Amino acid sequence: MSDALINGLAGAGGGIIAQIITYPLQTVNARQQTERDLKKEKRKVGTIEQMCQVVKQEGWERLYGGLTPSLVGTAASQGVYYYFYQIFRNKAETAALQSQKKGIGDGSVGMLSSLVVAALSGCVNVLLTNPIWVVVTRMQTHTKISKKDHSNRLAATAPEETALPVIEPLSYGTSHVIQEVYDEAGLFGFWKGVFPTLIMVSNPSIQFMLYETMLKKLKKRRALNKQGNNGIFLLGALAKLGATVVTYPLLVVKSRLQAKQVTTGDKRHHYKGTLDAILKMIRYEGFAGFYKGMNTKIIQSVLAAAVLFMVKEELVKGVRLLLIKDGINTMKPKPL
């Protein structure tokens, strides 16, 4: 079994576990990012309070809305990313060794090469898995509204400000969302938000560059096998924290584009594309609009990344040990 395949499978397993643990935070964060009601924004609601509101008004299941396609997306994203990351990494290491033979460098992959490897892996991942995340975002931001609540809101709202969510059927499953996206924009609709997402490949690039640099220094100072996984957990958390702060505005724009668009009423809430979304957000919400829900995202991302790295390293180590043991057993002579 190749290192690329081992890392791909381990990344998928770690990603699934991290996703299940942090999914309620993801749902709340997606709603915070796509909130466009200025009246609601005046009263700031904390992450925990918003989670309680969702449970009270819509039920526990709404915190896990879109979990199934999200798990598929996580497994696919992590698997694709780690698989191609290892392939590109191997090529970079080979190139570094060849350069060393020519008297250039020390034979190790530098920070710039690591950044390029992560960026290429991220681009492949985005292009292949973006349709899954469009579906997930729709399901996370979908809000159940009773007819009574809808009538009350209509009565209390001026006609020119009526930009209310549409009452959806209670069954808002994956197939329903896929059909909805296709009816709105055809196949192109499944790649909404792909441009800011491609730019966001700088997030994992920064994340993995920081992680590998810190890991290399940590390995020089102490033997990881004897010290346990506390170091891995902390490195994953720190790497993700730095990357999230830098790229968060792009994530908000992506979520706005992928969420259900308001086609009637206030045109401030309808985005034709990435540039249109950026300009309208600056004009009507200011730069603060690009950082909505950032506290929630930092908590979720740091926790998810730390769990992912820790589980991935353990899975890779476990698989390699099994392969070594299996190889030793195979090499033993059979009794006559």
mmCIF file of C-alpha atoms in Angstrom:
data_model
loop_
_atom_site.group_PDB
_atom_site.id
_atom_site.type_symbol
_atom_site.label_atom_id
_atom_site.label_comp_id
_atom_site.label_asym_id
_atom_site.label_seq_id
_atom_site.Cartn_x
_atom_site.Cartn_y
_atom_site.Cartn_z
ATOM 1 C CA MET A 1 0.000 0.000 0.000
ATOM 2 C CA SER A 2 1.491 3.367 -1.053
ATOM 3 C CA ASP A 3 2.078 6.264 1.327
ATOM 4 C CA ALA A 4 -0.332 8.377 -0.720
ATOM 5 C CA LEU A 5 -3.161 5.879 -0.236
ATOM 6 C CA ILE A 6 -2.402 5.426 3.482
ATOM 7 C CA ASN A 7 -2.426 9.188 4.044
ATOM 8 C CA GLY A 8 -5.568 9.591 1.958
ATOM 9 C CA LEU A 9 -7.530 6.996 3.943
ATOM 10 C CA ALA A 10 -6.182 8.254 7.269
ATOM 11 C CA GLY A 11 -7.115 11.824 6.351
ATOM 12 C CA ALA A 12 -10.648 10.737 5.448
ATOM 13 C CA GLY A 13 -11.055 8.874 8.753
ATOM 14 C CA GLY A 14 -9.738 11.769 10.810
ATOM 15 C CA GLY A 15 -11.903 14.238 8.922
ATOM 16 C CA ILE A 16 -15.096 12.249 9.547
ATOM 17 C CA ILE A 17 -14.490 12.029 13.302
ATOM 18 C CA ALA A 18 -13.654 15.745 13.528
ATOM 19 C CA GLN A 19 -16.745 16.592 11.474
ATOM 20 C CA ILE A 20 -19.154 14.674 13.725
ATOM 21 C CA ILE A 21 -17.737 16.288 16.879
ATOM 22 C CA THR A 22 -17.864 19.876 15.601
ATOM 23 C CA TYR A 23 -20.889 19.800 13.262
ATOM 24 C CA PRO A 24 -23.335 21.797 15.470
ATOM 25 C CA LEU A 25 -20.766 24.607 15.522
ATOM 26 C CA GLN A 26 -20.540 24.463 11.729
ATOM 27 C CA THR A 27 -24.310 24.777 11.370
ATOM 28 C CA VAL A 28 -24.476 27.815 13.658
ATOM 29 C CA ASN A 29 -21.482 29.381 11.908
ATOM 30 C CA ALA A 30 -23.049 28.938 8.455
ATOM 31 C CA ARG A 31 -26.175 30.738 9.690
ATOM 32 C CA GLN A 32 -24.106 33.546 11.199
ATOM 33 C CA GLN A 33 -22.194 34.040 7.954
ATOM 34 C CA THR A 34 -25.325 34.176 5.794
ATOM 35 C CA GLU A 35 -27.437 36.345 8.140
ATOM 36 C CA ARG A 36 -28.607 39.395 6.173
ATOM 37 C CA ASP A 37 -31.377 40.737 8.413
ATOM 38 C CA LEU A 38 -30.028 44.033 9.759
ATOM 39 C CA LYS A 39 -32.656 44.104 12.535
ATOM 40 C CA LYS A 40 -31.428 40.784 13.895
ATOM 41 C CA GLU A 41 -27.837 41.949 13.762
ATOM 42 C CA LYS A 42 -28.539 44.773 16.219
ATOM 43 C CA ARG A 43 -29.047 42.197 18.950
ATOM 44 C CA LYS A 44 -25.897 40.115 19.066
ATOM 45 C CA VAL A 45 -26.478 36.484 20.023
ATOM 46 C CA GLY A 46 -23.668 34.266 21.245
ATOM 47 C CA THR A 47 -22.857 30.872 19.765
ATOM 48 C CA ILE A 48 -24.278 28.856 22.671
ATOM 49 C CA GLU A 49 -27.430 30.994 22.817
ATOM 50 C CA GLN A 50 -27.966 30.591 19.072
ATOM 51 C CA MET A 51 -27.556 26.822 19.342
ATOM 52 C CA CYS A 52 -30.201 26.801 22.087
ATOM 53 C CA GLN A 53 -32.534 28.878 19.902
ATOM 54 C CA VAL A 54 -32.183 26.413 17.024
ATOM 55 C CA VAL A 55 -32.959 23.496 19.325
ATOM 56 C CA LYS A 56 -35.967 25.285 20.877
ATOM 57 C CA GLN A 57 -37.490 26.577 17.644
ATOM 58 C CA GLU A 58 -36.553 23.856 15.139
ATOM 59 C CA GLY A 59 -35.443 20.807 17.098
ATOM 60 C CA TRP A 60 -32.138 19.033 17.733
ATOM 61 C CA GLU A 61 -32.042 17.587 14.237
ATOM 62 C CA ARG A 62 -31.517 21.031 12.686
ATOM 63 C CA LEU A 63 -28.095 21.301 14.347
ATOM 64 C CA TYR A 64 -27.164 18.281 12.222
ATOM 65 C CA GLY A 65 -28.922 19.386 9.041
ATOM 66 C CA GLY A 66 -26.895 18.180 6.053
ATOM 67 C CA LEU A 67 -24.705 15.890 8.172
ATOM 68 C CA THR A 68 -24.878 12.974 5.729
ATOM 69 C CA PRO A 69 -23.677 14.878 2.623
ATOM 70 C CA SER A 70 -21.231 16.713 4.892
ATOM 71 C CA LEU A 71 -19.642 13.447 6.008
ATOM 72 C CA VAL A 72 -19.441 12.337 2.380
ATOM 73 C CA GLY A 73 -17.887 15.696 1.523
ATOM 74 C CA THR A 74 -15.427 15.519 4.410
ATOM 75 C CA ALA A 75 -14.307 12.010 3.526
ATOM 76 C CA ALA A 76 -13.995 12.951 -0.142
ATOM 77 C CA SER A 77 -12.230 16.255 0.564
ATOM 78 C CA GLN A 78 -9.756 14.878 3.074
ATOM 79 C CA GLY A 79 -9.135 11.760 1.029
ATOM 80 C CA VAL A 80 -8.586 13.668 -2.222
ATOM 81 C CA TYR A 81 -6.497 16.343 -0.527
ATOM 82 C CA TYR A 82 -4.159 14.007 1.367
ATOM 83 C CA TYR A 83 -3.852 11.644 -1.596
ATOM 84 C CA PHE A 84 -2.735 14.343 -4.016
ATOM 85 C CA TYR A 85 -0.748 16.110 -1.286
ATOM 86 C CA GLN A 86 1.352 12.993 -0.767
ATOM 87 C CA ILE A 87 1.832 12.511 -4.525
ATOM 88 C CA PHE A 88 2.957 16.120 -5.035
ATOM 89 C CA ARG A 89 5.028 15.922 -1.844
ATOM 90 C CA ASN A 90 6.878 12.851 -3.091
ATOM 91 C CA LYS A 91 7.674 14.617 -6.356
ATOM 92 C CA ALA A 92 8.912 17.671 -4.452
ATOM 93 C CA GLU A 93 11.153 15.497 -2.274
ATOM 94 C CA THR A 94 12.562 13.766 -5.340
ATOM 95 C CA ALA A 95 13.264 17.129 -6.958
ATOM 96 C CA ALA A 96 14.944 18.356 -3.750
ATOM 97 C CA LEU A 97 17.235 15.302 -3.640
ATOM 98 C CA GLN A 98 18.170 15.765 -7.286
ATOM 99 C CA SER A 99 18.982 19.414 -6.595
ATOM 100 C CA GLN A 100 21.172 18.347 -3.659
ATOM 101 C CA LYS A 101 23.182 16.082 -5.963
ATOM 102 C CA LYS A 102 23.828 19.126 -8.121
ATOM 103 C CA GLY A 103 25.017 21.048 -5.069
ATOM 104 C CA ILE A 104 21.801 23.052 -4.583
ATOM 105 C CA GLY A 105 20.049 22.926 -1.214
ATOM 106 C CA ASP A 106 20.231 20.362 1.597
ATOM 107 C CA GLY A 107 17.862 17.813 0.089
ATOM 108 C CA SER A 108 14.816 18.802 2.164
ATOM 109 C CA VAL A 109 11.577 20.350 0.909
ATOM 110 C CA GLY A 110 11.553 24.075 1.670
ATOM 111 C CA MET A 111 8.661 26.271 2.822
ATOM 112 C CA LEU A 112 7.912 27.582 -0.681
ATOM 113 C CA SER A 113 7.771 24.068 -2.118
ATOM 114 C CA SER A 114 5.477 22.979 0.721
ATOM 115 C CA LEU A 115 3.203 25.939 -0.033
ATOM 116 C CA VAL A 116 2.995 25.047 -3.740
ATOM 117 C CA VAL A 117 2.304 21.377 -2.947
ATOM 118 C CA ALA A 118 -0.534 22.293 -0.578
ATOM 119 C CA ALA A 119 -1.986 24.809 -3.059
ATOM 120 C CA LEU A 120 -2.042 22.314 -5.943
ATOM 121 C CA SER A 121 -3.681 19.681 -3.742
ATOM 122 C CA GLY A 122 -6.256 22.220 -2.587
ATOM 123 C CA CYS A 123 -7.181 23.243 -6.138
ATOM 124 C CA VAL A 124 -7.795 19.640 -7.198
ATOM 125 C CA ASN A 125 -9.874 19.085 -4.066
ATOM 126 C CA VAL A 126 -12.032 22.207 -4.633
ATOM 127 C CA LEU A 127 -12.808 21.439 -8.263
ATOM 128 C CA LEU A 128 -13.854 17.855 -7.470
ATOM 129 C CA THR A 129 -15.858 18.393 -4.257
ATOM 130 C CA ASN A 130 -17.471 21.860 -4.549
ATOM 131 C CA PRO A 131 -20.918 20.462 -5.531
ATOM 132 C CA ILE A 132 -21.105 18.558 -2.237
ATOM 133 C CA TRP A 133 -20.464 21.711 -0.198
ATOM 134 C CA VAL A 134 -23.114 23.685 -2.078
ATOM 135 C CA VAL A 135 -25.658 21.094 -0.944
ATOM 136 C CA VAL A 136 -24.319 21.106 2.636
ATOM 137 C CA THR A 137 -24.468 24.916 2.914
ATOM 138 C CA ARG A 138 -28.066 24.943 1.678
ATOM 139 C CA MET A 139 -29.087 22.365 4.267
ATOM 140 C CA GLN A 140 -27.236 24.080 7.118
ATOM 141 C CA THR A 141 -28.786 27.485 6.431
ATOM 142 C CA HIS A 142 -32.290 26.156 5.801
ATOM 143 C CA THR A 143 -34.695 27.385 8.470
ATOM 144 C CA LYS A 144 -38.031 25.801 9.268
ATOM 145 C CA ILE A 145 -40.723 28.469 9.607
ATOM 146 C CA SER A 146 -44.244 27.661 10.709
ATOM 147 C CA LYS A 147 -47.190 29.225 8.923
ATOM 148 C CA LYS A 148 -48.099 31.082 12.121
ATOM 149 C CA ASP A 149 -44.672 32.680 12.411
ATOM 150 C CA HIS A 150 -44.698 33.492 8.721
ATOM 151 C CA SER A 151 -48.085 35.268 9.012
ATOM 152 C CA ASN A 152 -46.943 37.267 12.038
ATOM 153 C CA ARG A 153 -43.794 38.400 10.257
ATOM 154 C CA LEU A 154 -45.744 39.469 7.198
ATOM 155 C CA ALA A 155 -48.084 41.556 9.340
ATOM 156 C CA ALA A 156 -45.251 43.205 11.268
ATOM 157 C CA THR A 157 -43.079 43.952 8.230
ATOM 158 C CA ALA A 158 -43.500 46.753 5.744
ATOM 159 C CA PRO A 159 -44.260 45.628 2.174
ATOM 160 C CA GLU A 160 -41.057 47.078 0.754
ATOM 161 C CA GLU A 161 -38.977 45.188 3.351
ATOM 162 C CA THR A 162 -40.566 41.810 2.840
ATOM 163 C CA ALA A 163 -37.528 39.609 2.154
ATOM 164 C CA LEU A 164 -38.576 36.549 4.099
ATOM 165 C CA PRO A 165 -37.415 32.944 3.830
ATOM 166 C CA VAL A 166 -39.748 30.740 1.830
ATOM 167 C CA ILE A 167 -41.708 28.135 3.765
ATOM 168 C CA GLU A 168 -40.105 24.843 2.775
ATOM 169 C CA PRO A 169 -41.582 21.378 3.249
ATOM 170 C CA LEU A 170 -40.463 19.661 6.457
ATOM 171 C CA SER A 171 -38.631 17.084 4.361
ATOM 172 C CA TYR A 172 -35.641 19.062 3.116
ATOM 173 C CA GLY A 173 -33.329 16.220 2.228
ATOM 174 C CA THR A 174 -30.312 15.885 -0.029
ATOM 175 C CA SER A 175 -32.305 15.001 -3.148
ATOM 176 C CA HIS A 176 -34.613 17.998 -2.582
ATOM 177 C CA VAL A 177 -31.630 20.371 -2.366
ATOM 178 C CA ILE A 178 -29.941 18.890 -5.451
ATOM 179 C CA GLN A 179 -33.127 19.394 -7.471
ATOM 180 C CA GLU A 180 -33.526 22.925 -6.095
ATOM 181 C CA VAL A 181 -29.970 23.951 -7.048
ATOM 182 C CA TYR A 182 -30.340 22.416 -10.517
ATOM 183 C CA ASP A 183 -33.679 24.182 -11.118
ATOM 184 C CA GLU A 184 -32.152 27.528 -10.127
ATOM 185 C CA ALA A 185 -28.925 27.495 -12.141
ATOM 186 C CA GLY A 186 -28.447 24.125 -13.825
ATOM 187 C CA LEU A 187 -25.144 22.287 -13.439
ATOM 188 C CA PHE A 188 -23.345 25.600 -13.017
ATOM 189 C CA GLY A 189 -25.192 26.063 -9.716
ATOM 190 C CA PHE A 190 -23.195 23.254 -8.130
ATOM 191 C CA TRP A 191 -19.999 25.254 -8.607
ATOM 192 C CA LYS A 192 -21.273 28.451 -6.999
ATOM 193 C CA GLY A 193 -18.628 30.008 -4.810
ATOM 194 C CA VAL A 194 -15.852 28.045 -6.511
ATOM 195 C CA PHE A 195 -13.796 31.181 -7.256
ATOM 196 C CA PRO A 196 -13.416 32.373 -3.625
ATOM 197 C CA THR A 197 -12.978 28.738 -2.622
ATOM 198 C CA LEU A 198 -10.073 28.343 -5.051
ATOM 199 C CA ILE A 199 -8.491 31.446 -3.555
ATOM 200 C CA MET A 200 -9.059 29.888 -0.136
ATOM 201 C CA VAL A 201 -6.621 27.092 -0.931
ATOM 202 C CA SER A 202 -4.187 29.455 0.748
ATOM 203 C CA ASN A 203 -5.837 28.349 4.007
ATOM 204 C CA PRO A 204 -4.625 24.730 3.940
ATOM 205 C CA SER A 205 -1.415 25.935 2.316
ATOM 206 C CA ILE A 206 -0.669 28.175 5.276
ATOM 207 C CA GLN A 207 -2.005 25.546 7.673
ATOM 208 C CA PHE A 208 0.179 22.694 6.416
ATOM 209 C CA MET A 209 3.223 24.891 5.977
ATOM 210 C CA LEU A 210 2.980 26.002 9.620
ATOM 211 C CA TYR A 211 2.175 22.482 10.795
ATOM 212 C CA GLU A 212 5.061 20.767 9.027
ATOM 213 C CA THR A 213 7.543 23.466 10.015
ATOM 214 C CA MET A 214 6.572 23.213 13.695
ATOM 215 C CA LEU A 215 6.447 19.404 13.532
ATOM 216 C CA LYS A 216 9.966 19.228 12.105
ATOM 217 C CA LYS A 217 11.254 21.383 14.971
ATOM 218 C CA LEU A 218 9.322 19.320 17.521
ATOM 219 C CA LYS A 219 10.794 16.054 16.232
ATOM 220 C CA LYS A 220 14.293 17.436 16.620
ATOM 221 C CA ARG A 221 13.678 18.322 20.280
ATOM 222 C CA ARG A 222 12.062 15.142 21.491
ATOM 223 C CA ALA A 223 10.995 11.652 20.429
ATOM 224 C CA LEU A 224 7.317 11.842 19.494
ATOM 225 C CA ASN A 225 6.702 8.147 20.104
ATOM 226 C CA LYS A 226 7.574 8.483 23.791
ATOM 227 C CA GLN A 227 5.912 11.812 24.434
ATOM 228 C CA GLY A 228 2.438 10.946 23.157
ATOM 229 C CA ASN A 229 0.093 13.062 20.997
ATOM 230 C CA ASN A 230 -0.231 16.281 23.020
ATOM 231 C CA GLY A 231 2.283 17.958 20.730
ATOM 232 C CA ILE A 232 0.396 16.919 17.578
ATOM 233 C CA PHE A 233 -2.897 18.257 18.975
ATOM 234 C CA LEU A 234 -1.379 21.645 19.809
ATOM 235 C CA LEU A 235 0.445 21.979 16.483
ATOM 236 C CA GLY A 236 -2.734 21.238 14.528
ATOM 237 C CA ALA A 237 -4.660 23.816 16.555
ATOM 238 C CA LEU A 238 -2.055 26.579 16.138
ATOM 239 C CA ALA A 239 -1.647 25.959 12.400
ATOM 240 C CA LYS A 240 -5.385 26.117 11.746
ATOM 241 C CA LEU A 241 -5.841 29.220 13.903
ATOM 242 C CA GLY A 242 -3.344 31.221 11.865
ATOM 243 C CA ALA A 243 -4.806 30.111 8.537
ATOM 244 C CA THR A 244 -8.425 30.791 9.555
ATOM 245 C CA VAL A 245 -7.851 34.390 10.640
ATOM 246 C CA VAL A 246 -6.265 35.260 7.276
ATOM 247 C CA THR A 247 -8.814 33.631 4.957
ATOM 248 C CA TYR A 248 -12.117 34.041 6.855
ATOM 249 C CA PRO A 249 -13.575 36.866 4.668
ATOM 250 C CA LEU A 250 -13.411 34.581 1.615
ATOM 251 C CA LEU A 251 -15.299 31.902 3.539
ATOM 252 C CA VAL A 252 -18.137 34.339 4.282
ATOM 253 C CA VAL A 253 -18.393 35.319 0.604
ATOM 254 C CA LYS A 254 -18.426 31.654 -0.419
ATOM 255 C CA SER A 255 -21.229 30.849 2.046
ATOM 256 C CA ARG A 256 -23.306 33.803 0.817
ATOM 257 C CA LEU A 257 -23.033 32.587 -2.775
ATOM 258 C CA GLN A 258 -23.828 28.954 -1.960
ATOM 259 C CA ALA A 259 -26.803 29.675 0.320
ATOM 260 C CA LYS A 260 -30.270 30.075 -1.194
ATOM 261 C CA GLN A 261 -30.502 33.436 -2.956
ATOM 262 C CA VAL A 262 -33.312 35.915 -2.330
ATOM 263 C CA THR A 263 -34.694 36.531 -5.826
ATOM 264 C CA THR A 264 -37.551 38.833 -4.750
ATOM 265 C CA GLY A 265 -37.738 41.801 -2.419
ATOM 266 C CA ASP A 266 -34.562 43.571 -1.321
ATOM 267 C CA LYS A 267 -31.884 43.213 -4.029
ATOM 268 C CA ARG A 268 -29.180 43.834 -1.422
ATOM 269 C CA HIS A 269 -29.608 40.185 -0.517
ATOM 270 C CA HIS A 270 -29.171 38.849 -4.045
ATOM 271 C CA TYR A 271 -25.653 38.227 -5.357
ATOM 272 C CA LYS A 272 -24.879 37.722 -9.040
ATOM 273 C CA GLY A 273 -21.301 36.600 -8.438
ATOM 274 C CA THR A 274 -18.211 36.915 -6.268
ATOM 275 C CA LEU A 275 -17.438 40.539 -7.095
ATOM 276 C CA ASP A 276 -21.084 41.579 -6.727
ATOM 277 C CA ALA A 277 -21.250 39.917 -3.306
ATOM 278 C CA ILE A 278 -18.052 41.650 -2.121
ATOM 279 C CA LEU A 279 -19.196 45.097 -3.293
ATOM 280 C CA LYS A 280 -22.684 44.776 -1.783
ATOM 281 C CA MET A 281 -21.313 43.536 1.522
ATOM 282 C CA ILE A 282 -18.904 46.486 1.715
ATOM 283 C CA ARG A 283 -21.643 48.954 0.775
ATOM 284 C CA TYR A 284 -24.448 47.706 3.029
ATOM 285 C CA GLU A 285 -22.664 45.931 5.880
ATOM 286 C CA GLY A 286 -19.164 47.366 5.977
ATOM 287 C CA PHE A 287 -15.982 45.375 6.468
ATOM 288 C CA ALA A 288 -17.408 43.930 9.696
ATOM 289 C CA GLY A 289 -19.727 41.849 7.522
ATOM 290 C CA PHE A 290 -16.769 39.791 6.313
ATOM 291 C CA TYR A 291 -16.063 38.612 9.854
ATOM 292 C CA LYS A 292 -19.534 37.505 10.945
ATOM 293 C CA GLY A 293 -19.348 34.396 13.120
ATOM 294 C CA MET A 294 -15.557 34.409 13.182
ATOM 295 C CA ASN A 295 -15.385 33.493 16.894
ATOM 296 C CA THR A 296 -17.510 30.412 16.249
ATOM 297 C CA LYS A 297 -15.422 29.471 13.218
ATOM 298 C CA ILE A 298 -12.146 29.759 15.115
ATOM 299 C CA ILE A 299 -13.384 27.469 17.878
ATOM 300 C CA GLN A 300 -14.772 24.946 15.380
ATOM 301 C CA SER A 301 -11.775 25.028 13.044
ATOM 302 C CA VAL A 302 -9.137 24.769 15.759
ATOM 303 C CA LEU A 303 -10.945 21.872 17.451
ATOM 304 C CA ALA A 304 -11.610 20.063 14.161
ATOM 305 C CA ALA A 305 -8.049 20.498 12.868
ATOM 306 C CA ALA A 306 -6.502 19.345 16.138
ATOM 307 C CA VAL A 307 -8.686 16.210 16.210
ATOM 308 C CA LEU A 308 -8.058 15.561 12.503
ATOM 309 C CA PHE A 309 -4.270 15.714 12.782
ATOM 310 C CA MET A 310 -4.180 13.617 15.940
ATOM 311 C CA VAL A 311 -6.446 10.885 14.521
ATOM 312 C CA LYS A 312 -4.686 10.942 11.126
ATOM 313 C CA GLU A 313 -1.239 10.477 12.654
ATOM 314 C CA GLU A 314 -2.509 7.583 14.789
ATOM 315 C CA LEU A 315 -4.206 5.911 11.817
ATOM 316 C CA VAL A 316 -1.115 6.255 9.616
ATOM 317 C CA LYS A 317 1.083 4.870 12.386
ATOM 318 C CA GLY A 318 -1.328 1.983 13.031
ATOM 319 C CA VAL A 319 -1.629 1.008 9.358
ATOM 320 C CA ARG A 320 2.137 1.043 8.890
ATOM 321 C CA LEU A 321 2.647 -1.133 11.964
ATOM 322 C CA LEU A 322 0.069 -3.614 10.642
ATOM 323 C CA LEU A 323 1.791 -3.685 7.249
ATOM 324 C CA ILE A 324 5.182 -4.253 8.895
ATOM 325 C CA LYS A 325 3.811 -7.075 11.053
ATOM 326 C CA ASP A 326 2.059 -8.582 8.061
ATOM 327 C CA GLY A 327 5.308 -8.409 6.073
ATOM 328 C CA ILE A 328 7.248 -10.093 8.888
ATOM 329 C CA ASN A 329 4.665 -12.864 9.172
ATOM 330 C CA THR A 330 4.739 -13.390 5.417
ATOM 331 C CA MET A 331 8.539 -13.709 5.432
ATOM 332 C CA LYS A 332 8.546 -16.344 8.228
ATOM 333 C CA PRO A 333 9.131 -19.878 6.886
ATOM 334 C CA LYS A 334 6.115 -22.113 7.153
ATOM 335 C CA PRO A 335 6.493 -25.266 9.328
ATOM 336 C CA LEU A 336 6.944 -28.516 7.412
#
